[in-house]
PDB file of C-alpha atoms in Angstrom:
ATOM      1  CA  UNK P   1      40.791 -73.165 -31.632  1.00 54.00           C
ATOM      2  CA  UNK P   2      43.030 -74.641 -28.986  1.00 53.00           C
ATOM      3  CA  UNK P   3      42.605 -73.099 -25.539  1.00 57.00           C
ATOM      4  CA  UNK P   4      39.422 -71.272 -26.569  1.00 63.00           C
ATOM      5  CA  UNK P   5      37.313 -70.368 -23.590  1.00 66.00           C
ATOM      6  CA  UNK P   6      33.541 -70.174 -23.760  1.00 72.00           C
ATOM      7  CA  UNK P   7      31.714 -68.297 -21.020  1.00 77.00           C
ATOM      8  CA  UNK P   8      28.025 -68.393 -20.209  1.00 81.00           C
ATOM      9  CA  UNK P   9      27.107 -66.016 -17.363  1.00 84.00           C
ATOM     10  CA  UNK P  10      23.557 -65.960 -16.007  1.00 87.00           C
ATOM     11  CA  UNK P  11      21.808 -64.469 -12.955  1.00 90.00           C
ATOM     12  CA  UNK P  12      21.081 -66.712  -9.968  1.00 91.00           C
ATOM     13  CA  UNK P  13      18.948 -66.384  -6.834  1.00 92.00           C
ATOM     14  CA  UNK P  14      18.763 -69.020  -4.121  1.00 92.00           C
ATOM     15  CA  UNK P  15      15.717 -69.693  -1.941  1.00 94.00           C
ATOM     16  CA  UNK P  16      16.090 -71.624   1.315  1.00 93.00           C
ATOM     17  CA  UNK P  17      13.537 -73.866   3.073  1.00 95.00           C
ATOM     18  CA  UNK P  18      12.081 -70.866   4.952  1.00 94.00           C
ATOM     19  CA  UNK P  19      11.437 -68.962   1.725  1.00 93.00           C
ATOM     20  CA  UNK P  20      14.286 -66.484   2.232  1.00 94.00           C
ATOM     21  CA  UNK P  21      15.719 -65.321  -1.095  1.00 92.00           C
ATOM     22  CA  UNK P  22      19.365 -64.394  -1.585  1.00 92.00           C
ATOM     23  CA  UNK P  23      20.490 -61.231  -3.330  1.00 93.00           C
ATOM     24  CA  UNK P  24      21.001 -61.632  -7.080  1.00 90.00           C
ATOM     25  CA  UNK P  25      24.382 -63.002  -8.104  1.00 92.00           C
ATOM     26  CA  UNK P  26      25.959 -63.977 -11.393  1.00 89.00           C
ATOM     27  CA  UNK P  27      27.133 -67.508 -12.035  1.00 87.00           C
ATOM     28  CA  UNK P  28      29.669 -67.870 -14.848  1.00 84.00           C
ATOM     29  CA  UNK P  29      30.530 -71.228 -16.344  1.00 83.00           C
ATOM     30  CA  UNK P  30      33.808 -71.330 -18.272  1.00 78.00           C
ATOM     31  CA  UNK P  31      34.675 -74.198 -20.580  1.00 76.00           C
ATOM     32  CA  UNK P  32      38.276 -74.484 -21.770  1.00 76.00           C
ATOM     33  CA  UNK P  33      38.659 -76.233 -25.134  1.00 78.00           C
ATOM     34  CA  UNK P  34      42.002 -78.017 -24.862  1.00 84.00           C
ATOM     35  CA  UNK P  35      43.733 -79.349 -27.934  1.00 87.00           C
ATOM     36  CA  UNK P  36      45.995 -82.320 -28.474  1.00 93.00           C
ATOM     37  CA  UNK P  37      49.621 -82.051 -27.356  1.00 92.00           C
ATOM     38  CA  UNK P  38      52.494 -83.702 -29.209  1.00 94.00           C
ATOM     39  CA  UNK P  39      55.764 -84.610 -27.481  1.00 95.00           C
ATOM     40  CA  UNK P  40      59.150 -85.134 -29.157  1.00 96.00           C
ATOM     41  CA  UNK P  41      59.965 -88.700 -30.194  1.00 96.00           C
ATOM     42  CA  UNK P  42      63.178 -90.579 -30.911  1.00 95.00           C
ATOM     43  CA  UNK P  43      63.902 -93.979 -32.446  1.00 94.00           C
ATOM     44  CA  UNK P  44      67.037 -95.803 -33.518  1.00 90.00           C
ATOM     45  CA  UNK P  45      67.786 -98.182 -36.337  1.00 88.00           C
ATOM     46  CA  UNK P  46      68.566-101.768 -35.270  1.00 84.00           C
ATOM     47  CA  UNK P  47      70.317-102.771 -38.505  1.00 85.00           C
ATOM     48  CA  UNK P  48      71.792-100.732 -41.330  1.00 86.00           C
ATOM     49  CA  UNK P  49      69.412 -99.957 -44.214  1.00 87.00           C
ATOM     50  CA  UNK P  50      66.364-101.371 -42.380  1.00 92.00           C
ATOM     51  CA  UNK P  51      63.146 -99.400 -41.905  1.00 94.00           C
ATOM     52  CA  UNK P  52      62.533 -97.714 -38.557  1.00 96.00           C
ATOM     53  CA  UNK P  53      58.998 -97.681 -37.122  1.00 96.00           C
ATOM     54  CA  UNK P  54      57.981 -95.326 -34.334  1.00 96.00           C
ATOM     55  CA  UNK P  55      54.644 -94.867 -32.585  1.00 97.00           C
ATOM     56  CA  UNK P  56      54.666 -91.083 -32.356  1.00 96.00           C
ATOM     57  CA  UNK P  57      51.288 -90.965 -30.588  1.00 95.00           C
ATOM     58  CA  UNK P  58      52.417 -93.191 -27.678  1.00 95.00           C
ATOM     59  CA  UNK P  59      53.685 -90.216 -25.626  1.00 96.00           C
ATOM     60  CA  UNK P  60      51.188 -87.595 -26.815  1.00 96.00           C
ATOM     61  CA  UNK P  61      47.978 -86.306 -25.244  1.00 92.00           C
ATOM     62  CA  UNK P  62      44.738 -86.409 -27.231  1.00 93.00           C
ATOM     63  CA  UNK P  63      42.921 -83.787 -25.152  1.00 88.00           C
ATOM     64  CA  UNK P  64      39.243 -83.970 -24.224  1.00 85.00           C
ATOM     65  CA  UNK P  65      37.985 -84.280 -27.809  1.00 89.00           C
ATOM     66  CA  UNK P  66      40.232 -87.227 -28.705  1.00 91.00           C
ATOM     67  CA  UNK P  67      42.320 -87.832 -31.821  1.00 94.00           C
ATOM     68  CA  UNK P  68      41.163 -90.215 -34.546  1.00 93.00           C
ATOM     69  CA  UNK P  69      44.433 -91.993 -35.378  1.00 93.00           C
ATOM     70  CA  UNK P  70      43.176 -92.869 -38.865  1.00 92.00           C
ATOM     71  CA  UNK P  71      42.871 -89.229 -39.908  1.00 92.00           C
ATOM     72  CA  UNK P  72      43.983 -86.989 -37.039  1.00 94.00           C
ATOM     73  CA  UNK P  73      47.749 -87.518 -37.398  1.00 95.00           C
ATOM     74  CA  UNK P  74      49.480 -86.036 -40.441  1.00 95.00           C
ATOM     75  CA  UNK P  75      52.986 -85.346 -41.695  1.00 96.00           C
ATOM     76  CA  UNK P  76      53.790 -81.632 -41.918  1.00 97.00           C
ATOM     77  CA  UNK P  77      54.555 -81.015 -45.603  1.00 97.00           C
ATOM     78  CA  UNK P  78      58.217 -80.286 -46.295  1.00 97.00           C
ATOM     79  CA  UNK P  79      59.416 -81.334 -42.831  1.00 97.00           C
ATOM     80  CA  UNK P  80      61.105 -84.650 -43.748  1.00 97.00           C
ATOM     81  CA  UNK P  81      64.879 -84.121 -43.767  1.00 96.00           C
ATOM     82  CA  UNK P  82      65.898 -87.550 -45.094  1.00 94.00           C
ATOM     83  CA  UNK P  83      65.976 -88.786 -48.678  1.00 95.00           C
ATOM     84  CA  UNK P  84      64.168 -92.057 -47.927  1.00 96.00           C
ATOM     85  CA  UNK P  85      60.443 -92.693 -47.721  1.00 97.00           C
ATOM     86  CA  UNK P  86      58.102 -92.090 -44.796  1.00 97.00           C
ATOM     87  CA  UNK P  87      54.754 -93.888 -44.456  1.00 97.00           C
ATOM     88  CA  UNK P  88      51.979 -93.241 -41.932  1.00 97.00           C
ATOM     89  CA  UNK P  89      50.149 -96.430 -40.880  1.00 97.00           C
ATOM     90  CA  UNK P  90      46.917 -94.727 -39.658  1.00 96.00           C
ATOM     91  CA  UNK P  91      47.441 -96.110 -36.130  1.00 96.00           C
ATOM     92  CA  UNK P  92      49.728 -93.441 -34.632  1.00 96.00           C
ATOM     93  CA  UNK P  93      52.931 -94.882 -36.122  1.00 97.00           C
ATOM     94  CA  UNK P  94      55.225 -93.938 -38.994  1.00 97.00           C
ATOM     95  CA  UNK P  95      57.860 -96.062 -40.763  1.00 97.00           C
ATOM     96  CA  UNK P  96      60.924 -94.541 -42.388  1.00 97.00           C
ATOM     97  CA  UNK P  97      62.847 -96.510 -45.000  1.00 96.00           C
ATOM     98  CA  UNK P  98      66.256 -94.940 -45.650  1.00 96.00           C
ATOM     99  CA  UNK P  99      67.507 -94.358 -49.179  1.00 95.00           C
ATOM    100  CA  UNK P 100      70.434 -96.512 -50.332  1.00 92.00           C
ATOM    101  CA  UNK P 101      73.596 -95.414 -48.495  1.00 89.00           C
ATOM    102  CA  UNK P 102      71.766 -92.824 -46.391  1.00 92.00           C
ATOM    103  CA  UNK P 103      73.468 -91.951 -43.094  1.00 89.00           C
ATOM    104  CA  UNK P 104      72.794 -89.578 -40.238  1.00 91.00           C
ATOM    105  CA  UNK P 105      69.792 -88.299 -38.375  1.00 93.00           C
ATOM    106  CA  UNK P 106      66.410 -87.926 -40.058  1.00 95.00           C
ATOM    107  CA  UNK P 107      63.721 -85.612 -38.709  1.00 97.00           C
ATOM    108  CA  UNK P 108      60.111 -84.899 -39.530  1.00 97.00           C
ATOM    109  CA  UNK P 109      57.199 -83.086 -37.956  1.00 97.00           C
ATOM    110  CA  UNK P 110      53.641 -84.293 -37.563  1.00 97.00           C
ATOM    111  CA  UNK P 111      50.424 -82.542 -36.635  1.00 96.00           C
ATOM    112  CA  UNK P 112      47.658 -83.862 -34.367  1.00 96.00           C
ATOM    113  CA  UNK P 113      44.075 -82.739 -34.969  1.00 95.00           C
ATOM    114  CA  UNK P 114      41.382 -83.524 -32.424  1.00 93.00           C
ATOM    115  CA  UNK P 115      37.694 -84.304 -32.808  1.00 90.00           C
ATOM    116  CA  UNK P 116      36.611 -80.659 -33.092  1.00 88.00           C
ATOM    117  CA  UNK P 117      39.470 -79.503 -35.332  1.00 87.00           C
ATOM    118  CA  UNK P 118      42.011 -78.186 -32.809  1.00 85.00           C
ATOM    119  CA  UNK P 119      45.650 -78.926 -33.620  1.00 87.00           C
TER     120      UNK P 119
END
């Protein structure tokens, strides 16, 4: 999962040019598995009743494993507050088309999943 740490300790001895050997020591390598990080987004509507498109991934961080925009960005089920339709374009952007007469702020949540499954 995100922020998992893997450790691999092993014993080490160092020998110099004269053949002197150091006391045994342990070398530990830690690898931190970072996940993608999403940042809040905001977009406005230019004209009444027109769709709004926003590139939600533009201000996010993919992490070391990267995010495949075709399949690594997904709407969180049940999070859309508007009555219009929301479409993901498989490139990091969503478009929201308001329902007839819809007014006010619309919110939704999305989830990023990286190349090794962290989200």
